[in-house]
Coordinates of C-alpha atoms in Angstrom, one line a residue:
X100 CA 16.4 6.1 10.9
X101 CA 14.5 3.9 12.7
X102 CA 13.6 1.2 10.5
X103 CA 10.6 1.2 9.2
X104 CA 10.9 1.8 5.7
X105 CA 13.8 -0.8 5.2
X106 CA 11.5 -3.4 7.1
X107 CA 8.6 -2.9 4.3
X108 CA 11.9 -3.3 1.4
X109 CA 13.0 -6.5 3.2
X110 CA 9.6 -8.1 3.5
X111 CA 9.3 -7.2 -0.5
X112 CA 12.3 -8.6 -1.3
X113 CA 13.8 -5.3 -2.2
X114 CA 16.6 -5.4 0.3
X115 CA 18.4 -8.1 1.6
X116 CA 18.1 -8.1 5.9
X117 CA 21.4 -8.3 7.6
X118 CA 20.3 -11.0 9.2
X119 CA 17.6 -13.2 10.6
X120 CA 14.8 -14.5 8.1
X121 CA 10.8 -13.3 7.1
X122 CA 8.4 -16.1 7.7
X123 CA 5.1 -15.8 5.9
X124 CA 2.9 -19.1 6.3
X125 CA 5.4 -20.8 7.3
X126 CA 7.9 -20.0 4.3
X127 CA 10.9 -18.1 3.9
X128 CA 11.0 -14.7 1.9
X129 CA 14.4 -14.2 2.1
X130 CA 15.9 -14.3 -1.7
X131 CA 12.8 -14.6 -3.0
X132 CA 12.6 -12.1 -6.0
X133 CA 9.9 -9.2 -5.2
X134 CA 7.5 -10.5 -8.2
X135 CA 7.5 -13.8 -6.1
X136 CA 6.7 -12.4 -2.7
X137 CA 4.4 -10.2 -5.1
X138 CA 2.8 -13.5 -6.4
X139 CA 2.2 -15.0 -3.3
X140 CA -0.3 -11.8 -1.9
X141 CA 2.3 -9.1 -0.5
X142 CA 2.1 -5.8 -1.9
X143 CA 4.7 -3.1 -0.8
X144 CA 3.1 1.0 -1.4
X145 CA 5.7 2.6 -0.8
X146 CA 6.8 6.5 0.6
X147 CA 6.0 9.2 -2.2
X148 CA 3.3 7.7 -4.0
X149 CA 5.0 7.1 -7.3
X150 CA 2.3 6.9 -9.9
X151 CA 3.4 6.7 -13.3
X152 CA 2.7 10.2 -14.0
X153 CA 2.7 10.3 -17.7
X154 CA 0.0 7.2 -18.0
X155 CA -3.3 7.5 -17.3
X156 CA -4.9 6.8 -14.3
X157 CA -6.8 3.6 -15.5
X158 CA -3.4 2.4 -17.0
X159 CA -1.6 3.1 -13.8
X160 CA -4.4 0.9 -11.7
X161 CA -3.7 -2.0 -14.9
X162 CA 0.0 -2.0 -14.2
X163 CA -0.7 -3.3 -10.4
X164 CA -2.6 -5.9 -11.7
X165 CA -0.6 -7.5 -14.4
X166 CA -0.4 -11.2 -12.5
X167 CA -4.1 -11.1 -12.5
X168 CA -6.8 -12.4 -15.5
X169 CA -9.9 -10.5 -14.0
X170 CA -8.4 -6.7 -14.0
X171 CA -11.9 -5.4 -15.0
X172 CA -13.6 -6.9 -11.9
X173 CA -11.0 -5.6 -9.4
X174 CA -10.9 -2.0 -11.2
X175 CA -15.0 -2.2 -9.8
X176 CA -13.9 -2.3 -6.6
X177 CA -10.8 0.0 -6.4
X178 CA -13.2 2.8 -8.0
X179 CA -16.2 1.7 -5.7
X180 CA -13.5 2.6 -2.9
X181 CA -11.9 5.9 -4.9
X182 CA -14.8 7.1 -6.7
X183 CA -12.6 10.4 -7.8
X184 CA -10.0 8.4 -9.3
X185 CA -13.2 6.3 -12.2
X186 CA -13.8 10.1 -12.7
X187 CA -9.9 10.9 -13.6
X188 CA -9.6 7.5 -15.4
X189 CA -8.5 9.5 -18.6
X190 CA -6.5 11.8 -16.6
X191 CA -2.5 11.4 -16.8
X192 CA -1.2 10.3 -13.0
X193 CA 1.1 13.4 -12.8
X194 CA -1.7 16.0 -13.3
X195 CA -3.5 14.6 -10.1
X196 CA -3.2 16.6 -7.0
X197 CA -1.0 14.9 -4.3
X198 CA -4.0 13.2 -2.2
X199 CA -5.3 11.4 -5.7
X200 CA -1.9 10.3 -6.7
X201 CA -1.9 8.7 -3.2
X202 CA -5.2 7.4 -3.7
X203 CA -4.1 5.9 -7.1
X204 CA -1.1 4.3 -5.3
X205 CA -3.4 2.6 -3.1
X206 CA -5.3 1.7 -6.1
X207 CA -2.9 0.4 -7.9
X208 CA -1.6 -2.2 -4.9
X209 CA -5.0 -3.5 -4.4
X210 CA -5.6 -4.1 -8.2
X211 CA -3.0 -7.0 -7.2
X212 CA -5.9 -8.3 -4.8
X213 CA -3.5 -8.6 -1.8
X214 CA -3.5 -10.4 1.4
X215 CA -1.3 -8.2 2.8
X216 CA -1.1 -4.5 2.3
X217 CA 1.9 -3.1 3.2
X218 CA 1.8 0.8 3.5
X219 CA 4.8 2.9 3.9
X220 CA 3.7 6.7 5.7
X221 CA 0.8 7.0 3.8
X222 CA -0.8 10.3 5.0
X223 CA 2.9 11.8 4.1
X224 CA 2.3 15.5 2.6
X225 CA -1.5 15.2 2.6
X226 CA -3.7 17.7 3.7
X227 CA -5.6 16.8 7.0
X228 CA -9.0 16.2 5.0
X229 CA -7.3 13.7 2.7
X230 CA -5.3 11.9 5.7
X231 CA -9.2 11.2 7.0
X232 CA -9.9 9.9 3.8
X233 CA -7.0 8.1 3.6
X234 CA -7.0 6.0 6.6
X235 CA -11.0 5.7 6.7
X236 CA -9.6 4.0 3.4
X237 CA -7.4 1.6 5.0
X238 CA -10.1 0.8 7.6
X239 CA -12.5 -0.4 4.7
X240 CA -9.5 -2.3 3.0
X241 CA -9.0 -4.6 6.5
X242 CA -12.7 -5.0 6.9
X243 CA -12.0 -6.3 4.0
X244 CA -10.5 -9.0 5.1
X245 CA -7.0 -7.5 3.8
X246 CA -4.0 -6.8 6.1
X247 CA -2.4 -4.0 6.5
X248 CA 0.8 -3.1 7.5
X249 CA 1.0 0.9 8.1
X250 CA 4.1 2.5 8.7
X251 CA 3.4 5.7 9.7
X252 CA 5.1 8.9 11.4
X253 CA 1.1 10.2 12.3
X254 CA 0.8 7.6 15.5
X255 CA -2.5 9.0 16.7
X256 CA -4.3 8.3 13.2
X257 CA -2.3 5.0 12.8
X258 CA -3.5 4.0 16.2
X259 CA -6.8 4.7 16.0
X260 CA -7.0 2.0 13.3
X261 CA -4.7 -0.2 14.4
X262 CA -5.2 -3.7 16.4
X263 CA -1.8 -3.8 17.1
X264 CA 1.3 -1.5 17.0
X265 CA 4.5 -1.2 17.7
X266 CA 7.5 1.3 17.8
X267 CA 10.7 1.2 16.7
X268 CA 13.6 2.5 17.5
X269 CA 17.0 2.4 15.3
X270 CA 15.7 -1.0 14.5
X271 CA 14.7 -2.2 17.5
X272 CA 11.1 -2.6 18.7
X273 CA 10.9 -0.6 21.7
X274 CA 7.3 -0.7 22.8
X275 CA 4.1 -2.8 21.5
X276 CA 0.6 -3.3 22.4
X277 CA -2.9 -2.8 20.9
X278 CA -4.0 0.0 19.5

């Protein structure tokens, strides 16, 4: 109810905002279709993983990088960062347990080689080994040189990674500062 998830689906261009506009470099996103904010670097993950759980892992990661010619080159370094999911690569997405389908989510974004991440609650359902995982993940990712937006309900975790944060509240941004 506060926002957060409907901010990440108007940045993607899956919901229209009620109003103002979404700048990136200078251009306007909104009414842009989603493949064209896809095309121009922003990738949405969002809430609940949703891996295509009757393909395979490896055709999962393929699907996130269908605007790309070099998919084989950015597989290397999505299973360089998810080593488990090279060893599933034959496995079907919906046999994974709920920490690997998130992992394949993540996967399957950065197949898209992104400038911006955009993660919607993440650590949502995951046991507190895997939430480590996860964000130790996202740190990588930024080193990267990617950035990440994280929504996330955790605010301790999501701190601790952050350089910058912010709250909102039924829409409104209520308090902000660095992590």
């Amino acid at each position: 109810g506060a926002g957060k998830s409907t901010t990440l689906r108007a940045i993607s261009g899956l919901q229209k905002p009620q109003s103002g506009s979404i700048l990136y470099g200078g251009e306007e996103l909104v009414g842009l279709p989603a493949k064209e904010i896809v095309r121009r670097g922003i990738i949405h993950v969002p809430e609940g993983r949703r891996v295509f759980p009757d393909m395979t892992v490896a055709e999962n990661l393929k699907i996130g990088a269908f605007l790309r010619k070099d998919k084989d080159g950015i597989a290397s370094y999505v299973y360089s960062l998810f080593p488990r999911l090279k060893e599933r690569s034959w496995q079907p997405a919906g046999t994974l347990s709920g920490g690997e389908q998130q992992m394949l989510a993540v996967g399957r974004a950065l197949m898209s080689r992104p400038k911006v991440l955009m993660m919607d609650e993440p650590s949502l359902g995951l046991a507190p080994l895997i939430v480590k995982d996860i964000f130790s993940i996202i740190r990588r990712v930024n080193a990267d040189g990617i950035t990440v937006l994280l929504i996330e309900q955790n605010a301790n975790a999501a701190l601790r990674i952050a350089d910058y944060g912010y709250v909102l509240e039924t829409g409104t941004i209520a308090l902000s500062g660095t992590g």
